[in-house]
């Protein structure tokens, strides 16, 4: 049994009250670790450490801050094997995916923002003959970063990296469902020689330590990724103190397949965009709309590919591991059962896999219109629907028919159609003839119930700083 620790003031420490939560390995459904159930005392210690570190960290020359973060990126890469194994054990994702995507991306997050700050400038507005205005961008102080369980280290570092790079000190709260790599990150921060108190990591429940973090008066901003309903609670709490919030929430992303697309590529990538990471990525395309003229052909090719997906022990060569938790497995099953009751046709899958652990079959559903629950509610699992559409206008209406607006995929060889459709889809991210092709400089985030604000590149550097205009009379 592993006992994880909080990371406060540069030290790995036990929770003040000595309370712990069970942490499960989803591939076997057994407890393998105890994690701190942190309390106000732990939060106070972390806030004190962060406040004490802030003057030094925020005034460090940017070249020095950048070097610290580069060192951390190097250490993440050097510990790829251990981190990937931990991520897979904690979350259930195939270890091959963690090695290829999660851990390299965590290193890339630090490297990207470490480079960004040394290349960043600021703006000046000159009033000829009268005055010069320049914009100073100051760090906010101590900020909170709260992350979910689906891409644990990837998303935690996506927040921590820009926050630290811009000179803030951070209190991070990883998901209580997948805390292991955050614990290991604390060890690497020590090894990298990042000054004590600059990054603090508190484990525990969302409604417990998570909410305390949001409510603490010394926390100047909250960057959150997670469920839409949690986002609402956080936005409400933060509004009381006029705290800055960045919210990356759920999605119900449409994939539009036009009849002039590269067929094979559209089929293969749509399988990947539906089932990568067991469908537990906010960017997964869970509603596939296919033009009537190629609907049957697409369905046949798609289902046949899905049936070849290998599901099993994430330590072996598989396409999908187990879902993250027993509760989540049940939630996914309930969504599918409800769709069945409402008349859905299950083209493949639809059931739990009878074995130890939380496995669910890759599932393809048809026969439900865009307003049915299965096409409206975020399932966040290996479940995708197929729906035919008539023409461009119909495709756009169907794509926009949910409260969400995170990502969309368009498959067509008609460039004009791609632009026209992209401009009318209410989504923060549009991929044309590709999926998950990420450039860290681009704005990342959603419209409508998928979020508030954007992460990535300049957007993140702006979020974690306060602009101050300084006007000097000539
Ligand atoms: O998310 P939560 P969960 C969706 C997906 C999933 C659902 C719930 O549909 O089924 O959300 O997942 C912390 N104050 N996404 O339960 O609860 C919590 O401890 C402060 C979409 O994991 O939103 C965790 O660290 N913090 C998503 C983080 O918030 C609170 C990724 C996310 O937990 C808190 C994951 C509170 N009151 C799930 N309550 C995406 N868009 O990527 C919880 N937390």
Coordinates of C-alpha atoms and ligand atoms in Angstrom, one line a residue:
X1 CA 0.0 0.0 0.0
X2 CA 1.4 3.4 -1.0
X3 CA 0.7 6.5 1.2
X4 CA 0.7 9.7 -0.8
X5 CA 1.7 13.0 0.8
X6 CA 0.9 16.7 0.4
X7 CA 3.6 18.9 -0.9
X8 CA 3.8 22.1 1.3
X9 CA 6.7 24.5 1.6
X10 CA 9.0 22.2 -0.3
X11 CA 8.4 19.2 1.9
X12 CA 6.3 16.1 1.3
X13 CA 4.1 15.9 4.4
X14 CA 1.2 14.1 6.0
X15 CA -2.2 15.8 6.4
X16 CA -2.4 17.7 9.6
X17 CA -5.4 15.7 10.9
X18 CA -4.1 12.4 9.7
X19 CA -7.1 11.6 7.6
X20 CA -6.8 9.6 4.4
X21 CA -9.0 8.5 1.5
X22 CA -8.8 5.2 -0.5
X23 CA -7.4 5.3 -4.0
X24 CA -8.3 2.6 -6.4
X25 CA -6.5 0.9 -9.3
X26 CA -9.3 0.7 -11.8
X27 CA -7.8 -2.2 -13.8
X28 CA -8.4 -4.5 -10.8
X29 CA -10.9 -2.5 -8.7
X30 CA -8.7 -2.7 -5.6
X31 CA -7.4 0.0 -3.3
X32 CA -3.7 0.5 -3.7
X33 CA -3.0 3.9 -2.1
X34 CA -4.0 6.2 0.7
X35 CA -4.2 9.9 -0.1
X36 CA -4.4 12.8 2.3
X37 CA -7.9 14.1 3.0
X38 CA -6.6 17.7 3.5
X39 CA -8.2 20.2 5.8
X40 CA -8.1 23.9 6.6
X41 CA -4.8 23.4 8.6
X42 CA -3.1 22.0 5.5
X43 CA -4.5 24.9 3.4
X44 CA -3.2 27.5 5.8
X45 CA 0.2 25.9 5.8
X46 CA 0.3 25.9 2.0
X47 CA -1.0 29.5 1.8
X48 CA 1.6 30.7 4.3
X49 CA 4.4 28.9 2.4
X50 CA 3.2 30.3 -0.9
X51 CA 2.8 33.9 0.4
X52 CA 6.3 33.7 1.9
X53 CA 7.8 32.5 -1.4
X54 CA 5.9 35.0 -3.6
X55 CA 8.2 38.1 -3.3
X56 CA 11.3 36.2 -4.1
X57 CA 9.7 34.1 -7.0
X58 CA 7.9 37.0 -8.6
X59 CA 11.0 39.1 -8.6
X60 CA 13.4 36.5 -9.9
X61 CA 14.7 37.5 -13.4
X62 CA 12.6 35.7 -16.0
X63 CA 15.7 33.8 -17.3
X64 CA 16.1 32.2 -13.8
X65 CA 12.4 31.3 -13.5
X66 CA 12.6 29.9 -17.0
X67 CA 15.6 27.7 -16.1
X68 CA 13.9 26.2 -13.1
X69 CA 10.9 25.2 -15.2
X70 CA 13.1 23.8 -18.0
X71 CA 14.9 21.7 -15.3
X72 CA 11.5 20.4 -14.2
X73 CA 10.6 19.5 -17.8
X74 CA 13.9 17.6 -18.1
X75 CA 13.2 15.6 -14.9
X76 CA 9.7 14.7 -16.1
X77 CA 11.2 13.3 -19.3
X78 CA 13.9 11.5 -17.4
X79 CA 11.3 9.8 -15.2
X80 CA 9.0 8.9 -18.1
X81 CA 8.7 5.2 -17.2
X82 CA 7.8 5.7 -13.6
X83 CA 5.3 8.5 -14.4
X84 CA 3.6 6.7 -17.2
X85 CA 3.2 3.5 -15.1
X86 CA 1.8 5.6 -12.2
X87 CA -0.7 7.4 -14.5
X88 CA -1.9 4.1 -16.0
X89 CA -2.2 2.5 -12.6
X90 CA -4.2 5.4 -11.2
X91 CA -6.4 6.2 -14.2
X92 CA -6.7 3.0 -16.2
X93 CA -5.4 4.4 -19.5
X94 CA -3.1 2.2 -21.5
X95 CA 0.5 2.7 -20.3
X96 CA 1.5 3.1 -24.0
X97 CA -0.8 6.2 -24.2
X98 CA 0.6 7.7 -21.0
X99 CA 4.1 7.2 -22.4
X100 CA 3.2 8.7 -25.8
X101 CA 0.9 11.5 -24.8
X102 CA 0.3 12.3 -21.1
X103 CA 3.8 12.5 -19.8
X104 CA 5.6 14.0 -22.8
X105 CA 2.9 16.6 -22.9
X106 CA 3.4 17.4 -19.1
X107 CA 7.1 18.1 -19.9
X108 CA 6.1 20.1 -23.0
X109 CA 3.8 22.3 -20.9
X110 CA 6.7 23.4 -18.7
X111 CA 9.1 23.8 -21.6
X112 CA 6.6 25.8 -23.6
X113 CA 5.8 28.4 -20.9
X114 CA 9.4 28.5 -19.8
X115 CA 10.3 29.6 -23.4
X116 CA 7.2 31.8 -23.7
X117 CA 8.2 34.2 -20.9
X118 CA 11.6 34.8 -22.2
X119 CA 10.1 35.7 -25.6
X120 CA 7.2 37.7 -24.4
X121 CA 7.0 41.5 -24.6
X122 CA 4.5 44.1 -23.5
X123 CA 2.6 46.8 -25.3
X124 CA 3.1 50.6 -25.3
X125 CA 0.7 53.2 -26.5
X126 CA 2.2 56.5 -27.5
X127 CA 0.4 59.8 -27.4
X128 CA 2.6 61.8 -29.8
X129 CA 4.1 64.8 -28.0
X130 CA 2.1 64.1 -24.8
X131 CA 2.7 60.9 -23.1
X132 CA 3.9 57.2 -23.3
X133 CA 1.7 54.5 -21.8
X134 CA 3.2 51.1 -21.2
X135 CA 1.5 48.0 -19.9
X136 CA 3.1 46.3 -17.0
X137 CA 1.8 42.7 -16.4
X138 CA 2.3 41.7 -12.8
X139 CA 1.7 38.3 -11.4
X140 CA -1.5 37.9 -9.3
X141 CA 0.0 36.4 -6.2
X142 CA -1.0 33.0 -4.9
X143 CA -3.4 31.1 -7.3
X144 CA -5.3 27.8 -7.2
X145 CA -5.2 25.2 -9.9
X146 CA -7.8 22.4 -9.8
X147 CA -7.7 19.5 -12.2
X148 CA -9.7 16.4 -13.2
X149 CA -8.9 12.7 -13.4
X150 CA -8.9 12.1 -17.2
X151 CA -5.5 13.5 -18.1
X152 CA -4.1 13.9 -14.6
X153 CA -0.5 15.2 -15.0
X154 CA -1.2 16.7 -18.5
X155 CA -3.9 19.0 -17.3
X156 CA -2.5 19.8 -13.9
X157 CA 0.8 21.0 -15.5
X158 CA -1.1 22.8 -18.3
X159 CA -2.3 25.2 -15.5
X160 CA 0.7 25.1 -13.1
X161 CA 3.2 25.9 -15.9
X162 CA 1.8 29.3 -17.0
X163 CA 1.0 30.3 -13.4
X164 CA 4.5 29.7 -12.2
X165 CA 6.1 31.1 -15.4
X166 CA 4.4 34.4 -14.9
X167 CA 5.7 34.7 -11.3
X168 CA 2.7 33.4 -9.3
X169 CA 2.9 30.9 -6.5
X170 CA 0.5 28.0 -6.8
X171 CA -1.6 25.7 -4.7
X172 CA -2.6 22.8 -6.8
X173 CA -5.5 20.4 -6.1
X174 CA -5.4 17.3 -8.3
X175 CA -8.4 15.0 -8.6
X176 CA -8.8 12.7 -5.6
X177 CA -9.5 10.0 -8.1
X178 CA -6.0 10.2 -9.8
X179 CA -3.5 11.8 -7.4
X180 CA -0.5 9.7 -7.9
X181 CA 1.5 11.6 -10.6
X182 CA 0.9 14.9 -8.7
X183 CA 2.5 13.3 -5.7
X184 CA 5.5 12.3 -7.9
X185 CA 5.6 15.8 -9.3
X186 CA 6.2 17.2 -5.8
X187 CA 9.3 15.0 -5.6
X188 CA 10.6 16.3 -8.9
X189 CA 10.0 19.9 -7.9
X190 CA 12.2 19.2 -4.9
X191 CA 14.9 17.6 -7.1
X192 CA 14.7 20.5 -9.6
X193 CA 15.6 22.9 -6.8
X194 CA 12.5 25.1 -7.3
X195 CA 12.4 27.2 -4.1
X196 CA 10.2 26.0 -1.2
X197 CA 6.6 27.3 -1.3
X198 CA 6.5 28.2 -5.0
X199 CA 4.4 25.1 -5.8
X200 CA 2.3 23.4 -3.2
X201 CA 0.1 20.4 -3.8
X202 CA -2.9 19.5 -1.6
X203 CA -4.8 16.2 -2.0
X204 CA -8.4 15.6 -1.0
X205 CA -12.0 15.8 -1.8
X206 CA -13.5 18.5 -4.2
X207 CA -16.2 19.5 -1.8
X208 CA -13.6 19.6 1.0
X209 CA -10.2 21.0 0.3
X210 CA -11.2 22.0 -3.3
X211 CA -14.0 24.3 -2.1
X212 CA -11.8 25.6 0.8
X213 CA -9.2 26.6 -1.8
X214 CA -11.8 28.4 -3.9
X215 CA -13.1 30.3 -0.9
X216 CA -9.7 31.3 0.6
X217 CA -9.3 35.1 0.6
X218 CA -5.6 34.9 -0.2
X219 CA -6.2 32.9 -3.4
X220 CA -6.3 35.5 -6.2
X221 CA -7.5 33.3 -9.1
X222 CA -8.8 29.8 -9.8
X223 CA -8.0 27.9 -12.9
X224 CA -10.3 24.9 -13.1
X225 CA -10.9 21.9 -15.4
X226 CA -13.7 19.5 -14.7
X227 CA -17.5 19.0 -14.8
X228 CA -19.9 21.7 -15.9
X229 CA -21.9 21.5 -12.6
X230 CA -18.7 21.8 -10.6
X231 CA -17.8 24.8 -12.7
X232 CA -21.0 26.5 -11.8
X233 CA -20.4 26.0 -8.1
X234 CA -16.8 27.4 -8.4
X235 CA -18.0 30.4 -10.5
X236 CA -20.6 31.3 -7.9
X237 CA -18.1 31.0 -5.0
X238 CA -15.4 33.0 -6.8
X239 CA -17.9 35.8 -7.7
X240 CA -18.3 36.6 -4.0
X241 CA -14.7 37.8 -3.9
X242 CA -14.4 39.0 -7.5
X243 CA -11.8 36.3 -8.1
X244 CA -10.6 35.7 -11.6
X245 CA -11.7 32.3 -12.9
X246 CA -10.8 30.2 -15.9
X247 CA -13.2 27.3 -16.4
X248 CA -12.6 24.4 -18.8
X249 CA -15.8 22.3 -18.6
X250 CA -17.6 19.5 -20.4
X251 CA -18.3 18.9 -24.0
X252 CA -20.6 16.9 -26.4
X253 CA -18.5 17.4 -29.4
X254 CA -19.9 16.9 -32.9
X255 CA -18.1 15.3 -35.8
X256 CA -19.5 16.3 -39.2
X257 CA -18.7 13.9 -42.1
X258 CA -19.5 15.3 -45.5
X259 CA -19.8 13.0 -48.5
X260 CA -16.8 14.4 -50.3
X261 CA -14.4 13.6 -47.4
X262 CA -11.3 11.4 -47.5
X263 CA -13.4 8.4 -46.4
X264 CA -10.8 6.0 -44.9
X265 CA -9.2 8.8 -42.9
X266 CA -12.5 10.1 -41.7
X267 CA -13.5 6.7 -40.4
X268 CA -10.1 5.9 -38.8
X269 CA -9.8 9.2 -37.1
X270 CA -13.4 9.2 -35.9
X271 CA -12.8 5.9 -34.2
X272 CA -9.7 7.5 -32.5
X273 CA -11.6 10.7 -31.6
X274 CA -14.4 8.6 -30.0
X275 CA -12.4 6.0 -28.1
X276 CA -9.0 7.4 -27.2
X277 CA -8.4 7.3 -23.4
X278 CA -11.7 5.2 -23.2
X279 CA -13.6 8.3 -24.5
X280 CA -12.6 10.1 -21.3
X281 CA -11.3 13.3 -23.0
X282 CA -13.3 16.5 -23.0
X283 CA -12.3 16.8 -26.7
X284 CA -13.6 13.4 -27.8
X285 CA -16.1 13.4 -30.7
X286 CA -19.2 11.7 -29.2
X287 CA -21.8 12.6 -31.8
X288 CA -21.0 11.7 -35.3
X289 CA -23.2 13.3 -38.0
X290 CA -22.8 11.7 -41.4
X291 CA -24.2 12.9 -44.7
X292 CA -27.2 10.7 -45.8
X293 CA -25.5 9.7 -49.1
X294 CA -22.6 7.9 -47.3
X295 CA -24.3 7.1 -44.0
X296 CA -24.6 3.3 -44.5
X297 CA -21.2 2.9 -45.9
X298 CA -19.7 5.0 -43.1
X299 CA -21.6 3.0 -40.4
X300 CA -20.4 -0.3 -41.7
X301 CA -16.8 0.7 -41.9
X302 CA -16.9 2.5 -38.5
X303 CA -18.6 -0.3 -36.6
X304 CA -16.2 -2.9 -38.1
X305 CA -13.2 -0.9 -36.9
X306 CA -14.7 -0.4 -33.5
X307 CA -15.2 -4.1 -33.1
X308 CA -11.5 -4.6 -33.7
X309 CA -10.5 -2.4 -30.7
X310 CA -8.7 -4.3 -28.1
X311 CA -9.9 -3.6 -24.5
X312 CA -8.0 -5.0 -21.5
X313 CA -5.2 -4.8 -19.0
X314 CA -3.6 -1.3 -19.6
X315 CA -0.1 -2.8 -19.1
X316 CA -0.5 -4.8 -22.3
X317 CA -0.9 -3.7 -25.9
X318 CA -4.5 -2.5 -25.9
X319 CA -6.5 0.3 -27.4
X320 CA -8.6 0.9 -24.3
X321 CA -8.2 0.1 -20.6
X322 CA -10.8 0.3 -17.8
X323 CA -12.9 3.3 -17.0
X324 CA -11.6 5.4 -14.1
X325 CA -13.8 4.3 -11.3
X326 CA -16.7 2.1 -10.3
X327 CA -19.0 5.2 -10.1
X328 CA -18.0 6.4 -13.5
X329 CA -18.6 2.9 -15.0
X330 CA -22.1 2.9 -13.5
X331 CA -22.8 6.4 -14.8
X332 CA -21.7 5.3 -18.4
X333 CA -23.9 2.2 -18.2
X334 CA -26.9 4.2 -17.0
X335 CA -26.6 6.5 -20.0
X336 CA -26.5 3.5 -22.4
X337 CA -29.4 1.8 -20.6
X338 CA -31.5 4.9 -20.7
X339 CA -30.8 5.2 -24.5
X340 CA -31.9 1.6 -24.9
X341 CA -35.1 2.2 -23.1
X342 CA -35.8 5.2 -25.3
X343 CA -35.5 3.0 -28.4
X344 CA -31.8 3.3 -29.4
X345 CA -30.2 0.6 -31.6
X346 CA -26.9 -0.6 -30.2
X347 CA -24.7 -1.4 -33.2
X348 CA -21.9 -2.8 -31.1
X349 CA -21.0 -2.9 -27.4
X350 CA -23.4 -1.5 -24.8
X351 CA -22.4 -3.6 -21.8
X352 CA -19.9 -3.9 -18.9
X353 CA -17.2 -6.4 -19.6
X354 CA -17.4 -9.2 -17.1
X355 CA -14.0 -9.2 -15.5
X356 CA -12.2 -7.7 -12.5
X357 CA -11.9 -3.9 -12.9
X358 CA -14.1 -1.3 -14.5
X359 CA -14.3 -2.2 -18.1
X360 CA -17.0 -1.2 -20.6
X361 CA -17.3 -2.2 -24.2
X362 CA -16.7 0.4 -27.0
X363 CA -20.3 1.3 -27.9
X364 CA -21.9 2.6 -31.0
X365 CA -25.5 3.8 -31.0
X366 CA -27.9 4.8 -33.7
X367 CA -31.5 5.7 -34.1
X368 CA -31.6 8.6 -31.7
X369 CA -32.2 12.2 -32.9
X370 CA -30.0 15.1 -31.7
X371 CA -32.4 16.0 -28.9
X372 CA -32.4 12.6 -27.2
X373 CA -30.6 12.4 -23.8
X374 CA -27.8 10.4 -25.3
X375 CA -27.1 13.2 -27.7
X376 CA -27.5 15.9 -25.2
X377 CA -25.7 14.7 -22.0
X378 CA -22.0 14.3 -21.6
X379 CA -21.3 10.6 -21.1
X380 CA -17.5 10.9 -21.0
X381 CA -16.9 7.3 -21.8
X382 CA -16.5 4.9 -24.8
X383 CA -20.0 5.7 -26.2
X384 CA -20.6 7.4 -29.6
X385 CA -23.8 8.0 -31.6
X386 CA -24.3 8.0 -35.4
X387 CA -26.9 10.3 -36.9
X388 CA -27.5 11.1 -40.6
X389 CA -27.8 14.7 -41.9
X390 CA -29.2 16.1 -45.1
X391 CA -27.2 19.1 -46.0
X392 CA -24.9 21.8 -44.6
X393 CA -27.6 23.7 -42.8
X394 CA -28.9 20.5 -41.2
X395 CA -25.4 19.6 -40.1
X396 CA -24.8 23.0 -38.5
X397 CA -28.1 22.9 -36.7
X398 CA -27.5 19.4 -35.4
X399 CA -23.9 20.3 -34.3
X400 CA -25.2 23.4 -32.4
X401 CA -28.1 21.6 -30.7
X402 CA -26.5 21.1 -27.2
X403 CA -25.7 23.5 -24.4
X404 CA -22.0 22.6 -24.9
X405 CA -19.5 24.3 -27.3
X406 CA -16.0 22.9 -26.8
X407 CA -14.7 21.2 -29.9
X408 CA -16.0 20.1 -33.3
X409 CA -14.5 18.2 -36.2
X410 CA -15.4 18.7 -39.9
X411 CA -14.5 16.2 -42.6
X412 CA -14.7 17.6 -46.1
X413 CA -12.5 18.3 -49.1
X414 CA -14.4 21.4 -50.0
X415 CA -12.4 24.3 -48.5
X416 CA -15.2 26.8 -48.8
X417 CA -17.6 24.5 -47.1
X418 CA -15.1 23.9 -44.3
X419 CA -14.8 27.7 -43.6
X420 CA -18.5 28.3 -43.9
X421 CA -19.4 25.5 -41.5
X422 CA -16.5 26.3 -39.1
X423 CA -17.7 29.9 -38.8
X424 CA -21.2 28.9 -37.9
X425 CA -20.4 26.2 -35.3
X426 CA -20.5 27.4 -31.7
X427 CA -17.3 25.8 -30.6
X428 CA -14.1 27.1 -29.2
X429 CA -12.0 24.6 -31.2
X430 CA -12.6 23.4 -34.7
X431 CA -10.6 20.7 -36.4
X432 CA -10.9 20.3 -40.2
X433 CA -9.8 16.8 -41.4
X434 CA -7.9 16.1 -38.2
X435 CA -8.4 15.7 -34.5
X436 CA -6.3 16.6 -31.4
X437 CA -3.7 18.3 -33.5
X438 CA -2.5 20.7 -30.8
X439 CA -0.3 23.8 -31.1
X440 CA 0.2 25.1 -27.5
X441 CA 0.2 28.7 -28.8
X442 CA -3.5 28.6 -29.8
X443 CA -6.4 29.6 -27.6
X444 CA -7.9 26.6 -25.9
X445 CA -11.4 26.4 -24.4
X446 CA -15.1 26.3 -24.9
X447 CA -18.2 28.4 -25.6
X448 CA -21.6 28.1 -23.9
X449 CA -21.7 25.5 -21.0
X450 CA -18.2 24.3 -22.0
X451 CA -16.4 27.1 -20.2
X452 CA -15.3 30.7 -19.5
X453 CA -12.0 32.0 -20.7
X454 CA -9.2 30.3 -22.7
X455 CA -6.0 28.6 -21.8
X456 CA -2.9 28.2 -23.9
X457 CA -0.2 30.5 -25.2
X458 CA -0.8 34.2 -24.7
X459 CA -4.3 33.6 -23.2
X460 CA -2.8 31.7 -20.2
X461 CA 0.0 34.3 -19.8
X462 CA -2.7 37.0 -19.7
X463 CA -5.0 35.1 -17.3
X464 CA -2.3 34.7 -14.7
X465 CA -1.2 38.4 -14.8
X466 CA -2.9 41.7 -14.0
X467 CA -2.4 44.5 -16.6
X468 CA -1.4 47.9 -15.2
X469 CA -1.2 50.9 -17.4
X470 CA 1.5 53.3 -16.6
X471 CA 1.2 56.7 -18.2
X472 CA 4.2 59.0 -18.3
X473 CA 3.9 62.6 -19.4
X474 CA 6.5 63.6 -22.0
Ligands
LIG1 O1 -15.3 16.2 -12.0 P1 -15.4 17.2 -11.0 P2 -15.4 14.6 -11.8 C1 -17.0 15.7 -16.5 C2 -17.4 14.4 -16.9 C3 -17.4 13.6 -15.6 C4 -17.9 14.7 -14.7 C5 -17.6 14.6 -13.3 O2 -18.7 14.4 -17.4 O3 -18.2 12.5 -15.6 O4 -17.3 15.9 -15.2 O5 -16.2 14.3 -13.1 C6 -12.6 19.2 -7.9 N1 -14.7 23.2 -5.3 N2 -15.5 15.9 -16.7 O6 -16.3 14.1 -10.7 O7 -16.2 16.8 -9.8 C7 -12.4 17.7 -7.8 O8 -11.9 17.3 -6.6 C8 -13.4 23.0 -5.8 C9 -15.1 16.8 -17.7 O9 -14.1 14.2 -11.7 O10 -15.8 18.5 -11.6 C10 -11.4 17.5 -9.0 O11 -10.1 17.9 -8.6 N3 -13.0 21.9 -6.5 C11 -13.7 17.1 -17.7 C12 -11.9 18.6 -10.0 O12 -12.7 19.5 -9.2 C13 -13.9 20.9 -6.6 C14 -12.8 16.3 -17.0 C15 -12.9 18.0 -11.1 O13 -13.9 17.3 -10.5 C16 -15.2 21.0 -6.2 C17 -13.3 15.5 -15.9 C18 -15.6 22.2 -5.5 N4 -16.8 22.4 -5.0 C19 -14.7 15.3 -15.8 N5 -15.9 19.9 -6.5 C20 -13.1 17.9 -18.8 N6 -13.8 18.9 -19.3 O14 -12.0 17.7 -19.1 C21 -15.0 19.1 -7.2 N7 -13.8 19.7 -7.2

